[in-house]
PDB file of C-alpha atoms and ligand atoms in Angstrom:
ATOM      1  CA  UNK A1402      27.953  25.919  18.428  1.00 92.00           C
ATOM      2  CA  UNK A1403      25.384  26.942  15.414  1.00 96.00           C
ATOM      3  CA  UNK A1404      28.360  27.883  13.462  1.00 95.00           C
ATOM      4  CA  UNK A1405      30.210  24.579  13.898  1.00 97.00           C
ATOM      5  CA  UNK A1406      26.480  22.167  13.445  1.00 98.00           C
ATOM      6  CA  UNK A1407      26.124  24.281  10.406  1.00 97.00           C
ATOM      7  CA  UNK A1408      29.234  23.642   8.692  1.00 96.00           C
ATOM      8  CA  UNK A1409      28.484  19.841   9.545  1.00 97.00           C
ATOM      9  CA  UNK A1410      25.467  20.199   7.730  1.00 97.00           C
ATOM     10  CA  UNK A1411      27.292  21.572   4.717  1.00 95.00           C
ATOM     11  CA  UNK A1412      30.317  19.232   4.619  1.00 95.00           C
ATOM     12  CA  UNK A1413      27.509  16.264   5.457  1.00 97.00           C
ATOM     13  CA  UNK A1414      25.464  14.240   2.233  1.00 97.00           C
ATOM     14  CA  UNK A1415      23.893  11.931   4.582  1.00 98.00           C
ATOM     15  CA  UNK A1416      21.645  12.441   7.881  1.00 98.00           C
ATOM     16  CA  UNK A1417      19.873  10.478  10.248  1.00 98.00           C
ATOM     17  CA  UNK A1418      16.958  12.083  12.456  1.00 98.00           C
ATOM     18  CA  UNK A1419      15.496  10.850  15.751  1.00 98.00           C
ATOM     19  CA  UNK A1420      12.942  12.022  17.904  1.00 98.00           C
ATOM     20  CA  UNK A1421      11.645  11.437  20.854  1.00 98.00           C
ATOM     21  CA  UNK A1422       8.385  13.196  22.776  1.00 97.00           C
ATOM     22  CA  UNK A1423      10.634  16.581  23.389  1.00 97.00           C
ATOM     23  CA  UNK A1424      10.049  17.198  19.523  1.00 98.00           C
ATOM     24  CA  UNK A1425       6.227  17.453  20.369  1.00 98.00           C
ATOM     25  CA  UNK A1426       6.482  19.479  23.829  1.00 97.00           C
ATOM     26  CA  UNK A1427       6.208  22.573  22.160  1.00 97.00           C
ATOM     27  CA  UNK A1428       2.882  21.194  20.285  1.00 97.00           C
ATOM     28  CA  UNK A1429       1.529  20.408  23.859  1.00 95.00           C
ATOM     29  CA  UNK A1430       1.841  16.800  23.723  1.00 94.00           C
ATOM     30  CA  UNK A1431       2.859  15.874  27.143  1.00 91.00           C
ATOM     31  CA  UNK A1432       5.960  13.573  27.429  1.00 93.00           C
ATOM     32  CA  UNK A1433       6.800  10.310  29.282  1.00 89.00           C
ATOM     33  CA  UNK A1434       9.670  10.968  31.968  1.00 90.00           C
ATOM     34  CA  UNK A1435      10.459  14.604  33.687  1.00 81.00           C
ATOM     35  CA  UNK A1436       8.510  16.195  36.114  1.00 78.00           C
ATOM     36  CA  UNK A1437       5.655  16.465  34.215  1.00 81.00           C
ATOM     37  CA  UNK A1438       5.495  13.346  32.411  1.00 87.00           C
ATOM     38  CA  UNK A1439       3.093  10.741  31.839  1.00 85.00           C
ATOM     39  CA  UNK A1440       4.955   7.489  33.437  1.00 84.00           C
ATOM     40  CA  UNK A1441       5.244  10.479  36.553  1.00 85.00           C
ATOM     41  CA  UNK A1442       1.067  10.068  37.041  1.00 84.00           C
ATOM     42  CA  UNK A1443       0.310   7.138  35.403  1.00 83.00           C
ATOM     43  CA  UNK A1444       1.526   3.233  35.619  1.00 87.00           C
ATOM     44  CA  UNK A1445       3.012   2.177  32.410  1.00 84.00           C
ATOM     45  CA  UNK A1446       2.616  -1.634  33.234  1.00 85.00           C
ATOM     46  CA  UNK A1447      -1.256  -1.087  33.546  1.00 88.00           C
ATOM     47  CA  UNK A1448      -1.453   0.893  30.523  1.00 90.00           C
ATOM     48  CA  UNK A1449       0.932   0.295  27.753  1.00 93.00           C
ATOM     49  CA  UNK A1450       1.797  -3.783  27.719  1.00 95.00           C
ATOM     50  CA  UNK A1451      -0.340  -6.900  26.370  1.00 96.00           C
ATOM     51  CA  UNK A1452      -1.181  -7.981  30.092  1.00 95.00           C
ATOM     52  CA  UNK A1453      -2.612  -4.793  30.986  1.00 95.00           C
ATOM     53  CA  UNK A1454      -4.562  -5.317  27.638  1.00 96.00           C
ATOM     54  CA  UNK A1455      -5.678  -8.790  28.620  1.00 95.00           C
ATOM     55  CA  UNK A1456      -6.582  -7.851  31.924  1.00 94.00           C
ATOM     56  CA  UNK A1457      -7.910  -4.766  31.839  1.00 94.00           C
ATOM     57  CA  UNK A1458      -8.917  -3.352  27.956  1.00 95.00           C
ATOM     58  CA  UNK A1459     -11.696  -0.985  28.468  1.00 95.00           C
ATOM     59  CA  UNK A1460      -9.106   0.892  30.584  1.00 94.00           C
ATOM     60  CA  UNK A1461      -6.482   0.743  28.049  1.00 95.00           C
ATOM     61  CA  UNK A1462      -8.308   2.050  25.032  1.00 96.00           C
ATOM     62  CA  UNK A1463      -9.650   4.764  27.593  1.00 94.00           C
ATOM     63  CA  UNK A1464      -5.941   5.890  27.666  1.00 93.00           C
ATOM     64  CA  UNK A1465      -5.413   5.560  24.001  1.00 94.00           C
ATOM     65  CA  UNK A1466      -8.886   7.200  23.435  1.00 95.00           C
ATOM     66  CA  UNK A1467      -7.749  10.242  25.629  1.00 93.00           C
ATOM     67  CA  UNK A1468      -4.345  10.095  24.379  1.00 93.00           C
ATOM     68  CA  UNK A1469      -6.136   9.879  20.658  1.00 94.00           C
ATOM     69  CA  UNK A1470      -8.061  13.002  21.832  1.00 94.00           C
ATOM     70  CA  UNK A1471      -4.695  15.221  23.108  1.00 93.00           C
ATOM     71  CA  UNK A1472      -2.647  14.630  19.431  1.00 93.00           C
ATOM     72  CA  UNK A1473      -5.797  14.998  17.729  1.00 93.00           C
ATOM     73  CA  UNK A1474      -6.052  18.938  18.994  1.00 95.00           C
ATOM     74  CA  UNK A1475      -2.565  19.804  18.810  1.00 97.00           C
ATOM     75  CA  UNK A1476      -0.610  21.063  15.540  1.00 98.00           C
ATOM     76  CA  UNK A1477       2.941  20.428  14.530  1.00 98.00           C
ATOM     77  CA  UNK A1478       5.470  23.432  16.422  1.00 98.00           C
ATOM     78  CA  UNK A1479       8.348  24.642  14.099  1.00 98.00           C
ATOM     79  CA  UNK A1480      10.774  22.256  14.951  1.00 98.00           C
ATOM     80  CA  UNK A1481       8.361  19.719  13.277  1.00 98.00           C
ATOM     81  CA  UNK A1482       8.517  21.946  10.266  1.00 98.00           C
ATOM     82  CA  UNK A1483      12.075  22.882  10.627  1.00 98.00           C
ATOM     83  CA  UNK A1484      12.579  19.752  10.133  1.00 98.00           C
ATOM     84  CA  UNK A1485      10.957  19.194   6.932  1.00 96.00           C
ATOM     85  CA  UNK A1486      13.629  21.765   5.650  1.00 96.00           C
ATOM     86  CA  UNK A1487      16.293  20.485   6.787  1.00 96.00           C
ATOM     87  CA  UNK A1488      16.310  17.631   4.765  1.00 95.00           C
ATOM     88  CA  UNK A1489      16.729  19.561   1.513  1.00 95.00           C
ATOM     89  CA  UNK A1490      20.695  19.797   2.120  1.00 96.00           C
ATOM     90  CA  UNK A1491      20.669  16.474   2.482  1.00 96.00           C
ATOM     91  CA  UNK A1492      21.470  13.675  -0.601  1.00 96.00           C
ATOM     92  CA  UNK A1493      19.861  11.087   1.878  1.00 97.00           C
ATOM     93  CA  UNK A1494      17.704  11.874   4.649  1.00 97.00           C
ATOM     94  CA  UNK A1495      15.633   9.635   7.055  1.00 98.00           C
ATOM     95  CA  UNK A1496      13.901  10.345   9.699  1.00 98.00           C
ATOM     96  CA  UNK A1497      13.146   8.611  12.593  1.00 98.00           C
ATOM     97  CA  UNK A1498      10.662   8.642  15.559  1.00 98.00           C
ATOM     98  CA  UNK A1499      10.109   7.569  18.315  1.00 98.00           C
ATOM     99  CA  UNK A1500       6.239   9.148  18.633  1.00 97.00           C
ATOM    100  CA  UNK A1501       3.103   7.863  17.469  1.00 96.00           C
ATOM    101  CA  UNK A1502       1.749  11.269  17.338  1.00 96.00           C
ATOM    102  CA  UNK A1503       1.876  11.493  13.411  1.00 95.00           C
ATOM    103  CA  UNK A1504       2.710  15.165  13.660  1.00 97.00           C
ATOM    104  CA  UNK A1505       5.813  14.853  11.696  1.00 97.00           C
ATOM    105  CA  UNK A1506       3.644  13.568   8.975  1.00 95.00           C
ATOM    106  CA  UNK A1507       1.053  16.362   9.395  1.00 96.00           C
ATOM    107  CA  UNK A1508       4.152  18.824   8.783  1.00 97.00           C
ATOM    108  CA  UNK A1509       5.370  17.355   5.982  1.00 96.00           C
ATOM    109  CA  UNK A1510       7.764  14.873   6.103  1.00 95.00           C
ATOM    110  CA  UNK A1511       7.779  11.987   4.040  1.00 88.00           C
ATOM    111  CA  UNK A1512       9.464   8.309   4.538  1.00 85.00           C
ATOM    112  CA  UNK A1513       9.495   8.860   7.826  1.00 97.00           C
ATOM    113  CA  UNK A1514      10.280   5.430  10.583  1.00 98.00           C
ATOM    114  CA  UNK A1515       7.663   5.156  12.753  1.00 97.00           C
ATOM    115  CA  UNK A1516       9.425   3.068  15.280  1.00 98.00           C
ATOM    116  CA  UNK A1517       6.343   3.259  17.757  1.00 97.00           C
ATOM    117  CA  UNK A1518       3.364   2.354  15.516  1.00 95.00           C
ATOM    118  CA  UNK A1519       0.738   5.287  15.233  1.00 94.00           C
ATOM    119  CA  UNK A1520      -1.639   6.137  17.457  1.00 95.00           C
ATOM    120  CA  UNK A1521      -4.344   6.660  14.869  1.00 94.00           C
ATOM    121  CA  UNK A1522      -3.761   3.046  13.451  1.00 94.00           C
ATOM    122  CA  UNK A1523      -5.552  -0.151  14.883  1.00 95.00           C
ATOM    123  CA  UNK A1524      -5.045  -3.597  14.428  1.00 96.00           C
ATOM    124  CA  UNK A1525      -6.388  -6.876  15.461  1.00 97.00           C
ATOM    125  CA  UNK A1526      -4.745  -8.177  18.907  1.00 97.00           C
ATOM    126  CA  UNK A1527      -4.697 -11.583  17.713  1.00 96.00           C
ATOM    127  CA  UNK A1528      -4.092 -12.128  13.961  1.00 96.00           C
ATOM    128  CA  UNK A1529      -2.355  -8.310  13.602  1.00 94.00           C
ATOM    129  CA  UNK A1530      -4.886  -7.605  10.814  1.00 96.00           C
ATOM    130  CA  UNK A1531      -4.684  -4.155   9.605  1.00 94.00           C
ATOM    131  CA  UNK A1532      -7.823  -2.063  10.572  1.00 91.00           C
ATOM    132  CA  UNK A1533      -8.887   1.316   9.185  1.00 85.00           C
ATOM    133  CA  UNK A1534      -7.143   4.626  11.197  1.00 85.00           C
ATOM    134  CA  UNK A1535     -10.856   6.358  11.174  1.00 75.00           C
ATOM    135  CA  UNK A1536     -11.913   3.499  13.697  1.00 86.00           C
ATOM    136  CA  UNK A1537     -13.711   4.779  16.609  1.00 89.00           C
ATOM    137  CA  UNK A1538     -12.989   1.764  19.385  1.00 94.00           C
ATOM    138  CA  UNK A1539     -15.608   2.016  22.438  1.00 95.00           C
ATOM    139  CA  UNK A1540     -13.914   0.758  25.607  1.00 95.00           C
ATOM    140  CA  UNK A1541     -17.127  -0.601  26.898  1.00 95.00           C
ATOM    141  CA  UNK A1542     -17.766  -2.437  23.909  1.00 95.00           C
ATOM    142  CA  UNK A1543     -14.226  -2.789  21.923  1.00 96.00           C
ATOM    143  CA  UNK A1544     -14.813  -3.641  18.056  1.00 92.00           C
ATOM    144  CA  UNK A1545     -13.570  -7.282  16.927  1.00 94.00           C
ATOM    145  CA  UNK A1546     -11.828  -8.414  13.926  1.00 95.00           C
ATOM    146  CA  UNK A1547     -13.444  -8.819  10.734  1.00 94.00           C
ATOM    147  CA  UNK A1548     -11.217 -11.579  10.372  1.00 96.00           C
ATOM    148  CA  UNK A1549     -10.642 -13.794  13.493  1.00 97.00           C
ATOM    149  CA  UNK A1550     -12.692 -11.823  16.094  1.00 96.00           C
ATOM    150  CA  UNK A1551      -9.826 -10.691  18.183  1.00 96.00           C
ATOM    151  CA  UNK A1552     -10.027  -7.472  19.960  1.00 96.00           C
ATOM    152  CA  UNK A1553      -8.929  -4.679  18.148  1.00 97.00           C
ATOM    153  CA  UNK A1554      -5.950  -2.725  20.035  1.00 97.00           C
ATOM    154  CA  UNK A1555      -4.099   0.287  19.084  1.00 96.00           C
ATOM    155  CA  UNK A1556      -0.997  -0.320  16.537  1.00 96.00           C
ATOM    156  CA  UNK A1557       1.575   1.011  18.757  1.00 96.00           C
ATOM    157  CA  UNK A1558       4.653  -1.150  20.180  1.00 96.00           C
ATOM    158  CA  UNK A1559       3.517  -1.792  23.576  1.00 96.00           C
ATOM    159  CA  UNK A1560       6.081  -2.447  26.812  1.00 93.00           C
ATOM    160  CA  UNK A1561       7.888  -5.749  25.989  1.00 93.00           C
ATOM    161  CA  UNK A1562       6.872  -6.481  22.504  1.00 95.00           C
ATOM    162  CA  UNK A1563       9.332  -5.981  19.335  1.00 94.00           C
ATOM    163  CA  UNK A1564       9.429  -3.667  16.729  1.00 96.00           C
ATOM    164  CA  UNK A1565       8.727  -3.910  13.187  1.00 95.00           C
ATOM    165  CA  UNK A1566      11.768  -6.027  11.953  1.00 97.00           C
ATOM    166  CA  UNK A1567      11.632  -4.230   8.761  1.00 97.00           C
ATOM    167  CA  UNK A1568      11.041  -0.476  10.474  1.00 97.00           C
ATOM    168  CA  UNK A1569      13.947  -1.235  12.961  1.00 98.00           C
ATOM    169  CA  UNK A1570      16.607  -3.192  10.706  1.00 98.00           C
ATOM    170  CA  UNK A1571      16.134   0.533   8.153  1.00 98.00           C
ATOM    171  CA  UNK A1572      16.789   2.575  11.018  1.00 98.00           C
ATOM    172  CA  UNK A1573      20.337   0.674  11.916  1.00 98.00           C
ATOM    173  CA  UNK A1574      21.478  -0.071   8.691  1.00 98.00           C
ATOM    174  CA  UNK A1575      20.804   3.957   8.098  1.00 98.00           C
ATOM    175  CA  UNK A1576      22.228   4.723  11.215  1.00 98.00           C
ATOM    176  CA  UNK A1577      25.475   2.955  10.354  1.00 98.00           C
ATOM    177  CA  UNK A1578      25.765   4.776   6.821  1.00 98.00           C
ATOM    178  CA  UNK A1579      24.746   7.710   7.933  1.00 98.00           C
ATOM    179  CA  UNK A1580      27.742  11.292   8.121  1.00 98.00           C
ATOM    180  CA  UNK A1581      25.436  13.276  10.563  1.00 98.00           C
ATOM    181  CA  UNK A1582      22.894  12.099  13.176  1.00 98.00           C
ATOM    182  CA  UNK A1583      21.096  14.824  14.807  1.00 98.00           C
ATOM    183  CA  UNK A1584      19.287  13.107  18.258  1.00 98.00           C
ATOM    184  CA  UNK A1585      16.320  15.734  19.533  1.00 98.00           C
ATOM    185  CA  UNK A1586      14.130  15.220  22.099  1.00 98.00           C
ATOM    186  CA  UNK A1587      14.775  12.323  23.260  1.00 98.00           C
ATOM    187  CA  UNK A1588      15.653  11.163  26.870  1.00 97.00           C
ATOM    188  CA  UNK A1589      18.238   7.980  25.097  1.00 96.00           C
ATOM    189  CA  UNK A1590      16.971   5.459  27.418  1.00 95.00           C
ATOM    190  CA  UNK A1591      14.764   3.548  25.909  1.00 94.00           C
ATOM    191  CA  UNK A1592      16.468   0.695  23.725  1.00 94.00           C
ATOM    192  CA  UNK A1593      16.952  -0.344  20.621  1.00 95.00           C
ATOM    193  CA  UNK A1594      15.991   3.880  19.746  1.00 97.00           C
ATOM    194  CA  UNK A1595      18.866   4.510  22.283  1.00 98.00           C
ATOM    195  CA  UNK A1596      21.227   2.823  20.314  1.00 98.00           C
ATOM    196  CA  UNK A1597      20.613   4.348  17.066  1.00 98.00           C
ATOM    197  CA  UNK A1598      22.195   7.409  17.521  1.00 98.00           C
ATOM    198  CA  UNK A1599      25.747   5.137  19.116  1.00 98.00           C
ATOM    199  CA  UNK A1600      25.527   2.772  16.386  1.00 98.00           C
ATOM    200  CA  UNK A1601      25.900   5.831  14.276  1.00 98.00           C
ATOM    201  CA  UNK A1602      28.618   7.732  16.384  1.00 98.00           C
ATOM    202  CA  UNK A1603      30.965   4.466  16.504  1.00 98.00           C
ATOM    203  CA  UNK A1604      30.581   4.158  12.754  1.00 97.00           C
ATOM    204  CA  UNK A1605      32.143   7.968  12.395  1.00 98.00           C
ATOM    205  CA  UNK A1606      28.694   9.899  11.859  1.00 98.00           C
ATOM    206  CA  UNK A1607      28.857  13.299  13.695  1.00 98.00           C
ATOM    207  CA  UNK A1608      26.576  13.589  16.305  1.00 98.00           C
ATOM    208  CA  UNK A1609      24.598  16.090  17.261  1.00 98.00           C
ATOM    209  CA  UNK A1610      21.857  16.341  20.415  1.00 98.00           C
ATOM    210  CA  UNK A1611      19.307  18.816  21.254  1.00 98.00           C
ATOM    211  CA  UNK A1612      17.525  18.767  24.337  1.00 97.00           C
ATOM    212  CA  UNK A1613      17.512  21.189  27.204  1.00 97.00           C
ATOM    213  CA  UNK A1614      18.314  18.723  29.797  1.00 96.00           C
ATOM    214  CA  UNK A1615      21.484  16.497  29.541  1.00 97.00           C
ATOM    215  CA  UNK A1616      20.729  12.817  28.887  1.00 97.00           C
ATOM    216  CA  UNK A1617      23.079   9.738  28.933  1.00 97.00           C
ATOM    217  CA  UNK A1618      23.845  10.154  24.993  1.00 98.00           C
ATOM    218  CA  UNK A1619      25.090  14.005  25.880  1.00 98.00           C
ATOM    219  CA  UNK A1620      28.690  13.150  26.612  1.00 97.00           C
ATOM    220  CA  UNK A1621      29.200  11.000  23.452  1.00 98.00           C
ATOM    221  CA  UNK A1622      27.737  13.352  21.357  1.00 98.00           C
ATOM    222  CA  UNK A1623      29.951  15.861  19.081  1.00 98.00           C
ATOM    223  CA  UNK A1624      27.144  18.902  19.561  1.00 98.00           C
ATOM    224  CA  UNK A1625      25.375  19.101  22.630  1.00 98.00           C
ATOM    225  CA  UNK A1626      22.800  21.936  22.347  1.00 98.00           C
ATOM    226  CA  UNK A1627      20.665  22.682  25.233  1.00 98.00           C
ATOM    227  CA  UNK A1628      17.626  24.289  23.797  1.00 98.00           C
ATOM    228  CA  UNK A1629      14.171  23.849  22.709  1.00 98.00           C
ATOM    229  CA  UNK A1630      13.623  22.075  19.566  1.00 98.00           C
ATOM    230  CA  UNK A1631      10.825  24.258  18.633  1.00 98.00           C
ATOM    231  CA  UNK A1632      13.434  27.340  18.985  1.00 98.00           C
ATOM    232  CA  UNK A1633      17.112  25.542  17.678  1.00 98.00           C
ATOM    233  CA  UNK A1634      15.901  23.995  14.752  1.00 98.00           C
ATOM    234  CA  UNK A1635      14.769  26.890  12.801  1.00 98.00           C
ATOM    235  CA  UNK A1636      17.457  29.218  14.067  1.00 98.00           C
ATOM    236  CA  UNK A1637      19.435  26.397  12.455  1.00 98.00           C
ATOM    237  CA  UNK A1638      17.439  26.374   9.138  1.00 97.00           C
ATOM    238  CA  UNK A1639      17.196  29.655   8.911  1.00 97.00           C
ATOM    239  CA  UNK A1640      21.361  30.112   9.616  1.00 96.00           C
ATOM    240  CA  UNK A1641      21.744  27.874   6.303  1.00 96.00           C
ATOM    241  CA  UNK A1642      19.047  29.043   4.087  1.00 95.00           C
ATOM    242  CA  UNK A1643      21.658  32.876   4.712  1.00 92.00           C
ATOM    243  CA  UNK A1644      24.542  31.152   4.420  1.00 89.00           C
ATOM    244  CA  UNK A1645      24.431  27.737   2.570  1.00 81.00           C
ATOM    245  CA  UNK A1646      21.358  27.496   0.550  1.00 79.00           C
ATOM    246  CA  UNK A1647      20.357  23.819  -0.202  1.00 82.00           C
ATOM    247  CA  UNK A1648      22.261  22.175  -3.656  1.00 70.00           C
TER     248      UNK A1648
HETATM  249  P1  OAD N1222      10.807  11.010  27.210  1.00 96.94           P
HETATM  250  O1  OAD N1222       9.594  11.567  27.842  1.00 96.94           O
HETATM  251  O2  OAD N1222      11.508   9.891  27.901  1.00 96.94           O
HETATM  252  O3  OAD N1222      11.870  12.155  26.980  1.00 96.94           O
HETATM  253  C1  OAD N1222      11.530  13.390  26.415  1.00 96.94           C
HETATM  254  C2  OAD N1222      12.791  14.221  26.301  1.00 96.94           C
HETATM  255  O4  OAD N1222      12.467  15.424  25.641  1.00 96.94           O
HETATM  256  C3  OAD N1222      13.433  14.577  27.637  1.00 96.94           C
HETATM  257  O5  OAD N1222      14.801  14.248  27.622  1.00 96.94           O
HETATM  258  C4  OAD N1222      13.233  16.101  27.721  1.00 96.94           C
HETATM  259  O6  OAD N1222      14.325  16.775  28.369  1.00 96.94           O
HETATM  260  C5  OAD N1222      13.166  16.478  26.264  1.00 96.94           C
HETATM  261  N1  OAD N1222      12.435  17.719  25.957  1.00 96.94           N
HETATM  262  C6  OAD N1222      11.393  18.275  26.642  1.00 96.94           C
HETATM  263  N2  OAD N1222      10.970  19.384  26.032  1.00 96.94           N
HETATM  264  C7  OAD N1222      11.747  19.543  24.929  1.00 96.94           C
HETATM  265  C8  OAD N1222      11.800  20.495  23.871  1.00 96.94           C
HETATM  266  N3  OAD N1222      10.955  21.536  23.822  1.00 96.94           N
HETATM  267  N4  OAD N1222      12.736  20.349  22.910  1.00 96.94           N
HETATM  268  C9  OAD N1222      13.585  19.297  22.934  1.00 96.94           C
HETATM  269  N5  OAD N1222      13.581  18.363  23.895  1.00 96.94           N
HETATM  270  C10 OAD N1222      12.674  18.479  24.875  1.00 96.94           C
HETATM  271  O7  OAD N1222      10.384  10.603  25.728  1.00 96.94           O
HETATM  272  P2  OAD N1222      11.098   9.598  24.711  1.00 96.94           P
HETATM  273  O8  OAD N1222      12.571   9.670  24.817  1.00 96.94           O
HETATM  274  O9  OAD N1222      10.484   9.855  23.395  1.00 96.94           O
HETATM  275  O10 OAD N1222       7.700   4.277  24.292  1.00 96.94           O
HETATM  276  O11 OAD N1222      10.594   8.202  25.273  1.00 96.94           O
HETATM  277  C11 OAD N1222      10.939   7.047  24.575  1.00 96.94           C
HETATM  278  C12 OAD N1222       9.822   6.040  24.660  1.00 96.94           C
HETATM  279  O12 OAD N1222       9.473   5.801  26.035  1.00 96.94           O
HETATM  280  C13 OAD N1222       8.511   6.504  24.058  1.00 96.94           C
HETATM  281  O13 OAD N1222       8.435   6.322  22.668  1.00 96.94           O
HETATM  282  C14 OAD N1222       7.515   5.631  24.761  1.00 96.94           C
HETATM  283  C15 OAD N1222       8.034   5.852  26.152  1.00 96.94           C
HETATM  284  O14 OAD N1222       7.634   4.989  27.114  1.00 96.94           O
HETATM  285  C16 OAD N1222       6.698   3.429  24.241  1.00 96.94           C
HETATM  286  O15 OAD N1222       5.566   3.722  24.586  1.00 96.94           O
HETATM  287  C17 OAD N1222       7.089   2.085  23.708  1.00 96.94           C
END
């Protein structure tokens, strides 16, 4: 299997990245669904929508405080920076998450689609003015818009609300173009991410999925590696770098 992904890489110019929460596992960021995932202890619709917000937002900025708190302590794991390598074989490379946890950032990558917001941004709820990331909100007495005097919420995409039209309409019309999409780390559930990596797969990309439990993308894809991400990725990198150094 590590023979036949790398020989994709090498016959590949073009490659398409998503991640989901598995990506950061390894960091110590917990993740959503599984046994010991967050929507397992905690109520999504009370945390992560705009009624929960508008009912309830000293306990929602309590969550994103604490959740603030858990990315803030944690470091990228290798397959953040395996992935920053990766994309040197590449003519065109984008990369695409699901997480708000900026740690692909903090290992390197650059242009990356943050299809979730970022944890660390805020904006207003209201008017969707842009606030500074170094913005510490107190739930008991949430900061208000310079502008309007909304509350300020976190600038992540929130259960039932859209994405960034822009952020979104780059991911497809990569997705589409793209030769090889690598999925990682993702549980392929949660639409439109989910249909990212089929978009890609119907248009002819090779696809390839890491993730040590099966998922509902597993029997479409070309590759289906069950590993770590922390552990494949730079087996992977390192398998090129012997064999196929980057052009
Ligand atoms: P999930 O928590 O749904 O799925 C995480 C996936 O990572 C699972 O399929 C795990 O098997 C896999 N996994 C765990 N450890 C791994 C590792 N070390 N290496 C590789 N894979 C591993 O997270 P997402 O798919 O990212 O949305 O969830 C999608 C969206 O649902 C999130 O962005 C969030 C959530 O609710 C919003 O908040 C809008």
């Amino acid at each position: 299997m590590l023979d036949e992904i790398v020989n994709a890489v090498r016959n590949c110019r073009s490659c398409v990245v998503l991640t989901g929460a598995g990506i950061s596992a390894e960091s110590g960021v917990p993740t959503f669904r599984g046994s010991e995932g967050l929507w397992g202890k905690f109520k999504p619709e009370e945390l992560a929508t705009m009624s929960a917000f508008i009912s309830n937002p000293k306990l929602v900025w309590e969550w994103y405080n604490w959740r603030r708190q858990v990315v803030g302590e944690v470091k990228p794991n290798p397959g953040h920076y395996a992935l920053c390598d990766l994309q040197r074989w590449f003519d065109r490379f984008t990369l695409i998450t699901q997480n708000v946890d900026g740690l692909h950032r903090a290992a390197g990558s650059e242009n990356i689609l943050e299809l979730h917001g970022n944890i660390y941004r805020n904006k207003c709820v209201d008017c969707n003015h842009q606030l500074p990331e170094d913005m510490d909100i107190d739930p008991d007495n949430i900061s208000s818009c310079p502008r309007c005097g909304g509350k300020i919420r976190p600038d992540v995409v929130w259960f039932g609300e859209m994405l960034d039209a822009q952020i979104i309409n780059k991911a497809f019309s990569e997705s589409e173009q793209t030769e090889l999409f690598f999925s990682i780390g993702t549980s392929a559930i949660v639409h439109p991410a989910a249909s990212l990596p089929i978009t890609a797969k119907r248009q002819g990309a090779t696809l390839v999925e890491i993730n040590p439990e099966m998922t509902p993308l597993s029997g479409l894809a070309d590759y289906y590696v069950s590993a770590k991400s922390g552990e494949f990725l730079p087996t992977l990198v390192e398998r090129l770098k012997q064999t196929s150094p980057p052009g």
